[in-house]
């Protein structure tokens, strides 16, 4: 298993260049081809308002968006060329939902690299964009915080393990990163012991599985009732100096997480390092 074909989404946001840096570093480390998809959605307005706006206004908005995407592509190409990686660029305005366009391109890659939505930058897109790609793209997603990655992600990794289907999928998809990591910590919060849960010794089975793939792994189990699972993960990231979290996305229905809250949504909002997620 290896990452040989990566996709990174570029947009007109301030954080796009930081996302490109992380993607280029990852491609260089794994000897992968990197495709940059510079894509944005055209502004939409109600039809009854559209009739009152001159067509020239829409054309100007389109041209402005394309110019911003071109600038993002030019910056990416310069950095990718200097890094000596194999790469290509694609530039497109989405005629429908942007998530559907990104998902279509993601299906022909090993990993899609997207960005966290920045609440102070409307050009970074809605939070639902990455969620929709994770759920509909059929490929794992590496989410880069809008503050960027402090270093090439994947040296010290935390695996958020709940013994569920989504977590198992994420571990399998992330194996090239885990095998190349200097250290991997399996983090288990409030384990459920016994058959059908974490087993009699929580973390032992997944640690054995990873070790058989040559992964340097340790297991950390926490029983914490005062903090949310996401808060425990974020605390361990800080204490351990981790630069990547691997976790399953939406172990519960997304509607339930939207109403009641959940680990996936909390991590989306408060992530401090890149998240590798699968569904």
mmCIF file of C-alpha atoms in Angstrom:
data_model
loop_
_atom_site.group_PDB
_atom_site.id
_atom_site.type_symbol
_atom_site.label_atom_id
_atom_site.label_comp_id
_atom_site.label_asym_id
_atom_site.label_seq_id
_atom_site.Cartn_x
_atom_site.Cartn_y
_atom_site.Cartn_z
ATOM 1 C CA UNK A 1 0.000 0.000 0.000
ATOM 2 C CA UNK A 2 1.261 3.451 -0.888
ATOM 3 C CA UNK A 3 0.002 6.896 -1.759
ATOM 4 C CA UNK A 4 0.798 7.384 -5.430
ATOM 5 C CA UNK A 5 -1.954 9.730 -6.598
ATOM 6 C CA UNK A 6 -3.004 12.691 -4.428
ATOM 7 C CA UNK A 7 -5.560 15.460 -4.955
ATOM 8 C CA UNK A 8 -5.501 18.867 -3.275
ATOM 9 C CA UNK A 9 -8.337 21.373 -3.503
ATOM 10 C CA UNK A 10 -7.262 24.978 -3.971
ATOM 11 C CA UNK A 11 -9.557 27.975 -3.577
ATOM 12 C CA UNK A 12 -9.239 31.781 -3.364
ATOM 13 C CA UNK A 13 -8.926 31.730 0.453
ATOM 14 C CA UNK A 14 -5.914 32.893 2.463
ATOM 15 C CA UNK A 15 -5.375 29.351 3.771
ATOM 16 C CA UNK A 16 -5.175 27.746 0.332
ATOM 17 C CA UNK A 17 -1.419 28.266 -0.015
ATOM 18 C CA UNK A 18 -0.792 26.619 3.380
ATOM 19 C CA UNK A 19 -2.863 23.637 2.260
ATOM 20 C CA UNK A 20 -0.794 23.443 -0.925
ATOM 21 C CA UNK A 21 2.436 23.437 1.116
ATOM 22 C CA UNK A 22 1.259 20.443 3.160
ATOM 23 C CA UNK A 23 0.139 18.578 0.032
ATOM 24 C CA UNK A 24 3.436 19.184 -1.750
ATOM 25 C CA UNK A 25 5.423 17.992 1.280
ATOM 26 C CA UNK A 26 3.305 14.849 1.486
ATOM 27 C CA UNK A 27 3.685 14.121 -2.234
ATOM 28 C CA UNK A 28 7.450 14.592 -2.018
ATOM 29 C CA UNK A 29 7.760 12.234 0.937
ATOM 30 C CA UNK A 30 5.716 9.468 -0.682
ATOM 31 C CA UNK A 31 6.881 9.939 -4.274
ATOM 32 C CA UNK A 32 3.287 10.614 -5.308
ATOM 33 C CA UNK A 33 1.749 12.485 -8.213
ATOM 34 C CA UNK A 34 -0.174 15.536 -7.008
ATOM 35 C CA UNK A 35 -3.177 17.013 -8.805
ATOM 36 C CA UNK A 36 -4.274 20.498 -7.798
ATOM 37 C CA UNK A 37 -7.961 21.116 -8.364
ATOM 38 C CA UNK A 38 -8.554 24.864 -8.272
ATOM 39 C CA UNK A 39 -12.315 25.055 -7.974
ATOM 40 C CA UNK A 40 -14.931 27.381 -6.574
ATOM 41 C CA UNK A 41 -18.690 27.745 -6.690
ATOM 42 C CA UNK A 42 -20.329 30.615 -8.508
ATOM 43 C CA UNK A 43 -22.389 32.901 -6.267
ATOM 44 C CA UNK A 44 -26.067 31.995 -6.317
ATOM 45 C CA UNK A 45 -29.010 34.273 -5.700
ATOM 46 C CA UNK A 46 -32.782 33.793 -5.850
ATOM 47 C CA UNK A 47 -34.227 33.895 -9.365
ATOM 48 C CA UNK A 48 -36.487 36.833 -8.541
ATOM 49 C CA UNK A 49 -33.395 38.852 -7.633
ATOM 50 C CA UNK A 50 -31.333 37.598 -10.555
ATOM 51 C CA UNK A 51 -33.783 39.147 -13.030
ATOM 52 C CA UNK A 52 -32.996 42.585 -11.615
ATOM 53 C CA UNK A 53 -29.197 42.281 -11.899
ATOM 54 C CA UNK A 54 -27.420 43.004 -15.206
ATOM 55 C CA UNK A 55 -25.660 40.057 -16.825
ATOM 56 C CA UNK A 56 -22.425 42.040 -16.738
ATOM 57 C CA UNK A 57 -22.383 41.793 -12.957
ATOM 58 C CA UNK A 58 -22.402 37.992 -13.109
ATOM 59 C CA UNK A 59 -19.678 37.971 -15.754
ATOM 60 C CA UNK A 60 -17.538 40.257 -13.610
ATOM 61 C CA UNK A 61 -17.993 37.962 -10.613
ATOM 62 C CA UNK A 62 -17.056 34.968 -12.748
ATOM 63 C CA UNK A 63 -13.924 36.673 -14.077
ATOM 64 C CA UNK A 64 -12.886 37.764 -10.593
ATOM 65 C CA UNK A 65 -13.247 34.214 -9.268
ATOM 66 C CA UNK A 66 -11.268 32.772 -12.171
ATOM 67 C CA UNK A 67 -8.498 35.312 -11.599
ATOM 68 C CA UNK A 68 -8.291 34.288 -7.951
ATOM 69 C CA UNK A 69 -8.109 30.609 -8.911
ATOM 70 C CA UNK A 70 -5.418 31.374 -11.471
ATOM 71 C CA UNK A 71 -3.344 33.092 -8.784
ATOM 72 C CA UNK A 72 -3.737 30.051 -6.530
ATOM 73 C CA UNK A 73 -2.671 27.736 -9.360
ATOM 74 C CA UNK A 74 0.356 29.864 -10.239
ATOM 75 C CA UNK A 75 1.553 29.858 -6.637
ATOM 76 C CA UNK A 76 1.067 26.114 -6.374
ATOM 77 C CA UNK A 77 2.860 25.353 -9.656
ATOM 78 C CA UNK A 78 5.870 27.419 -8.635
ATOM 79 C CA UNK A 79 6.218 25.584 -5.307
ATOM 80 C CA UNK A 80 5.515 22.131 -6.781
ATOM 81 C CA UNK A 81 8.099 22.701 -9.510
ATOM 82 C CA UNK A 82 10.706 23.763 -6.972
ATOM 83 C CA UNK A 83 9.968 20.620 -4.908
ATOM 84 C CA UNK A 84 10.581 18.414 -7.938
ATOM 85 C CA UNK A 85 7.333 16.449 -7.656
ATOM 86 C CA UNK A 86 5.130 15.201 -10.496
ATOM 87 C CA UNK A 87 2.029 17.380 -10.653
ATOM 88 C CA UNK A 88 -0.786 18.751 -12.777
ATOM 89 C CA UNK A 89 -3.369 21.489 -12.327
ATOM 90 C CA UNK A 90 -7.071 21.671 -13.118
ATOM 91 C CA UNK A 91 -9.181 24.806 -12.895
ATOM 92 C CA UNK A 92 -12.961 24.755 -12.885
ATOM 93 C CA UNK A 93 -16.027 26.635 -11.701
ATOM 94 C CA UNK A 94 -18.658 24.306 -10.288
ATOM 95 C CA UNK A 95 -21.923 24.401 -12.207
ATOM 96 C CA UNK A 96 -23.599 22.590 -9.315
ATOM 97 C CA UNK A 97 -22.606 21.916 -5.695
ATOM 98 C CA UNK A 98 -18.861 22.336 -5.221
ATOM 99 C CA UNK A 99 -18.663 19.222 -3.031
ATOM 100 C CA UNK A 100 -19.954 17.085 -5.900
ATOM 101 C CA UNK A 101 -17.258 18.419 -8.222
ATOM 102 C CA UNK A 102 -14.481 17.774 -5.706
ATOM 103 C CA UNK A 103 -15.894 14.307 -4.951
ATOM 104 C CA UNK A 104 -15.852 13.382 -8.638
ATOM 105 C CA UNK A 105 -12.163 14.232 -8.908
ATOM 106 C CA UNK A 106 -11.368 12.641 -5.534
ATOM 107 C CA UNK A 107 -12.633 9.247 -6.673
ATOM 108 C CA UNK A 108 -9.647 8.991 -9.002
ATOM 109 C CA UNK A 109 -7.076 9.585 -6.259
ATOM 110 C CA UNK A 110 -5.744 7.787 -3.198
ATOM 111 C CA UNK A 111 -6.348 10.749 -0.898
ATOM 112 C CA UNK A 112 -8.114 14.113 -1.128
ATOM 113 C CA UNK A 113 -6.498 17.017 0.723
ATOM 114 C CA UNK A 114 -8.983 19.698 1.766
ATOM 115 C CA UNK A 115 -9.018 22.709 4.057
ATOM 116 C CA UNK A 116 -10.806 23.616 7.255
ATOM 117 C CA UNK A 117 -13.353 26.380 6.911
ATOM 118 C CA UNK A 118 -12.077 29.675 8.334
ATOM 119 C CA UNK A 119 -14.897 31.584 10.077
ATOM 120 C CA UNK A 120 -13.077 34.865 9.329
ATOM 121 C CA UNK A 121 -12.618 34.153 5.620
ATOM 122 C CA UNK A 122 -15.779 33.616 3.511
ATOM 123 C CA UNK A 123 -13.622 32.490 0.585
ATOM 124 C CA UNK A 124 -12.623 29.344 2.516
ATOM 125 C CA UNK A 125 -16.073 27.843 1.944
ATOM 126 C CA UNK A 126 -18.745 26.458 4.201
ATOM 127 C CA UNK A 127 -17.942 23.841 6.880
ATOM 128 C CA UNK A 128 -20.335 21.450 5.133
ATOM 129 C CA UNK A 129 -18.073 21.304 2.056
ATOM 130 C CA UNK A 130 -15.492 18.970 3.592
ATOM 131 C CA UNK A 131 -18.195 16.979 5.354
ATOM 132 C CA UNK A 132 -19.990 16.346 2.067
ATOM 133 C CA UNK A 133 -16.766 15.234 0.344
ATOM 134 C CA UNK A 134 -15.924 12.869 3.216
ATOM 135 C CA UNK A 135 -19.386 11.328 3.067
ATOM 136 C CA UNK A 136 -19.799 11.292 -0.708
ATOM 137 C CA UNK A 137 -16.333 11.103 -2.231
ATOM 138 C CA UNK A 138 -15.562 7.463 -1.483
ATOM 139 C CA UNK A 139 -11.966 8.323 -0.590
ATOM 140 C CA UNK A 140 -10.192 9.284 2.634
ATOM 141 C CA UNK A 141 -9.716 12.983 3.270
ATOM 142 C CA UNK A 142 -6.806 14.832 4.856
ATOM 143 C CA UNK A 143 -8.098 18.045 6.423
ATOM 144 C CA UNK A 144 -5.550 20.849 6.843
ATOM 145 C CA UNK A 145 -6.322 23.517 9.484
ATOM 146 C CA UNK A 146 -6.756 27.027 8.139
ATOM 147 C CA UNK A 147 -3.761 28.029 10.264
ATOM 148 C CA UNK A 148 -1.721 25.533 8.242
ATOM 149 C CA UNK A 149 0.400 22.573 9.295
ATOM 150 C CA UNK A 150 3.450 23.423 11.386
ATOM 151 C CA UNK A 151 5.439 20.727 9.639
ATOM 152 C CA UNK A 152 4.953 17.906 7.184
ATOM 153 C CA UNK A 153 2.076 15.909 8.733
ATOM 154 C CA UNK A 154 2.684 12.318 9.729
ATOM 155 C CA UNK A 155 5.786 12.238 11.931
ATOM 156 C CA UNK A 156 3.930 11.771 15.236
ATOM 157 C CA UNK A 157 0.414 10.417 14.797
ATOM 158 C CA UNK A 158 -2.524 9.937 17.134
ATOM 159 C CA UNK A 159 -5.072 7.292 16.135
ATOM 160 C CA UNK A 160 -8.436 7.991 17.769
ATOM 161 C CA UNK A 161 -9.685 4.424 18.186
ATOM 162 C CA UNK A 162 -13.246 3.489 19.168
ATOM 163 C CA UNK A 163 -13.220 -0.043 17.685
ATOM 164 C CA UNK A 164 -15.899 0.989 15.191
ATOM 165 C CA UNK A 165 -16.238 0.481 11.445
ATOM 166 C CA UNK A 166 -15.287 4.051 10.515
ATOM 167 C CA UNK A 167 -12.153 3.976 12.692
ATOM 168 C CA UNK A 168 -11.104 0.649 11.146
ATOM 169 C CA UNK A 169 -11.561 2.123 7.680
ATOM 170 C CA UNK A 170 -9.493 5.180 8.596
ATOM 171 C CA UNK A 171 -6.630 3.076 9.987
ATOM 172 C CA UNK A 172 -6.556 0.947 6.844
ATOM 173 C CA UNK A 173 -6.649 3.980 4.541
ATOM 174 C CA UNK A 174 -3.930 5.758 6.520
ATOM 175 C CA UNK A 175 -1.540 2.783 6.620
ATOM 176 C CA UNK A 176 1.050 4.405 4.308
ATOM 177 C CA UNK A 177 1.256 7.340 6.721
ATOM 178 C CA UNK A 178 1.283 5.149 9.817
ATOM 179 C CA UNK A 179 4.009 2.877 8.458
ATOM 180 C CA UNK A 180 6.204 5.888 7.697
ATOM 181 C CA UNK A 181 5.577 7.647 11.034
ATOM 182 C CA UNK A 182 8.222 7.955 13.727
ATOM 183 C CA UNK A 183 5.649 7.225 16.429
ATOM 184 C CA UNK A 184 1.963 6.256 16.488
ATOM 185 C CA UNK A 185 -0.163 6.485 19.635
ATOM 186 C CA UNK A 186 -3.492 4.668 19.721
ATOM 187 C CA UNK A 187 -5.780 6.772 21.889
ATOM 188 C CA UNK A 188 -8.837 5.185 23.498
ATOM 189 C CA UNK A 189 -11.258 7.245 25.587
ATOM 190 C CA UNK A 190 -13.810 5.622 27.888
ATOM 191 C CA UNK A 191 -13.404 2.099 26.465
ATOM 192 C CA UNK A 192 -16.161 -0.474 26.563
ATOM 193 C CA UNK A 193 -14.708 -3.811 27.536
ATOM 194 C CA UNK A 194 -15.881 -7.206 26.408
ATOM 195 C CA UNK A 195 -16.982 -8.887 23.144
ATOM 196 C CA UNK A 196 -18.199 -6.576 20.412
ATOM 197 C CA UNK A 197 -16.440 -3.570 21.951
ATOM 198 C CA UNK A 198 -12.759 -2.917 22.700
ATOM 199 C CA UNK A 199 -12.082 -6.409 24.011
ATOM 200 C CA UNK A 200 -10.787 -7.453 27.417
ATOM 201 C CA UNK A 201 -7.627 -5.381 26.915
ATOM 202 C CA UNK A 202 -8.624 -2.200 25.028
ATOM 203 C CA UNK A 203 -6.215 -1.356 22.229
ATOM 204 C CA UNK A 204 -4.323 -4.638 22.249
ATOM 205 C CA UNK A 205 -5.808 -5.997 19.014
ATOM 206 C CA UNK A 206 -5.382 -2.824 16.949
ATOM 207 C CA UNK A 207 -1.839 -2.387 18.308
ATOM 208 C CA UNK A 208 -0.988 -5.935 17.232
ATOM 209 C CA UNK A 209 -2.455 -5.310 13.792
ATOM 210 C CA UNK A 210 -0.427 -2.136 13.342
ATOM 211 C CA UNK A 211 2.763 -3.757 14.641
ATOM 212 C CA UNK A 212 2.435 -6.473 12.007
ATOM 213 C CA UNK A 213 2.608 -3.693 9.426
ATOM 214 C CA UNK A 214 5.830 -2.442 10.960
ATOM 215 C CA UNK A 215 4.198 0.488 12.748
ATOM 216 C CA UNK A 216 5.887 1.772 15.914
ATOM 217 C CA UNK A 217 2.867 1.948 18.196
ATOM 218 C CA UNK A 218 1.872 2.482 21.814
ATOM 219 C CA UNK A 219 -1.579 2.490 23.408
ATOM 220 C CA UNK A 220 -2.994 5.126 25.735
ATOM 221 C CA UNK A 221 -6.316 4.493 27.478
ATOM 222 C CA UNK A 222 -8.187 7.239 29.322
ATOM 223 C CA UNK A 223 -11.324 7.159 31.406
ATOM 224 C CA UNK A 224 -12.578 10.722 31.403
ATOM 225 C CA UNK A 225 -16.116 11.735 32.264
ATOM 226 C CA UNK A 226 -15.583 15.472 32.743
ATOM 227 C CA UNK A 227 -14.317 16.226 29.237
ATOM 228 C CA UNK A 228 -15.688 15.383 25.806
ATOM 229 C CA UNK A 229 -13.829 12.830 23.690
ATOM 230 C CA UNK A 230 -12.781 15.613 21.308
ATOM 231 C CA UNK A 231 -11.330 17.617 24.200
ATOM 232 C CA UNK A 232 -9.308 14.599 25.341
ATOM 233 C CA UNK A 233 -7.967 14.099 21.805
ATOM 234 C CA UNK A 234 -7.026 17.773 21.506
ATOM 235 C CA UNK A 235 -5.281 17.667 24.889
ATOM 236 C CA UNK A 236 -3.233 14.606 23.905
ATOM 237 C CA UNK A 237 -2.238 16.272 20.634
ATOM 238 C CA UNK A 238 -0.806 19.183 22.597
ATOM 239 C CA UNK A 239 0.881 17.093 25.274
ATOM 240 C CA UNK A 240 2.427 14.594 22.838
ATOM 241 C CA UNK A 241 3.432 17.093 20.154
ATOM 242 C CA UNK A 242 1.440 15.133 17.572
ATOM 243 C CA UNK A 243 1.154 16.515 14.052
ATOM 244 C CA UNK A 244 -1.666 14.320 12.686
ATOM 245 C CA UNK A 245 -4.846 12.631 13.919
ATOM 246 C CA UNK A 246 -6.329 9.575 12.209
ATOM 247 C CA UNK A 247 -9.995 8.951 12.967
ATOM 248 C CA UNK A 248 -13.251 7.709 11.517
ATOM 249 C CA UNK A 249 -15.805 10.300 10.469
ATOM 250 C CA UNK A 250 -19.450 10.229 11.519
ATOM 251 C CA UNK A 251 -19.788 7.056 13.537
ATOM 252 C CA UNK A 252 -23.363 8.259 14.120
ATOM 253 C CA UNK A 253 -25.748 9.646 11.524
ATOM 254 C CA UNK A 254 -24.745 13.156 10.532
ATOM 255 C CA UNK A 255 -28.191 14.486 11.463
ATOM 256 C CA UNK A 256 -27.705 13.169 14.991
ATOM 257 C CA UNK A 257 -24.310 14.852 15.222
ATOM 258 C CA UNK A 258 -25.778 18.114 13.923
ATOM 259 C CA UNK A 259 -28.481 18.057 16.607
ATOM 260 C CA UNK A 260 -26.646 16.540 19.550
ATOM 261 C CA UNK A 261 -23.055 17.271 18.672
ATOM 262 C CA UNK A 262 -20.344 14.686 18.079
ATOM 263 C CA UNK A 263 -16.622 14.050 17.929
ATOM 264 C CA UNK A 264 -16.423 14.639 14.166
ATOM 265 C CA UNK A 265 -18.026 18.068 14.332
ATOM 266 C CA UNK A 266 -16.054 19.135 17.380
ATOM 267 C CA UNK A 267 -12.787 18.174 15.709
ATOM 268 C CA UNK A 268 -13.775 20.040 12.550
ATOM 269 C CA UNK A 269 -14.299 23.210 14.572
ATOM 270 C CA UNK A 270 -11.322 22.999 16.924
ATOM 271 C CA UNK A 271 -8.660 21.059 14.991
ATOM 272 C CA UNK A 272 -5.103 22.226 15.632
ATOM 273 C CA UNK A 273 -3.309 19.676 13.428
ATOM 274 C CA UNK A 274 -4.342 17.922 10.205
ATOM 275 C CA UNK A 275 -7.067 15.277 10.431
ATOM 276 C CA UNK A 276 -7.031 12.109 8.346
ATOM 277 C CA UNK A 277 -10.645 10.949 8.134
ATOM 278 C CA UNK A 278 -12.559 8.131 6.458
ATOM 279 C CA UNK A 279 -16.220 7.191 6.419
#
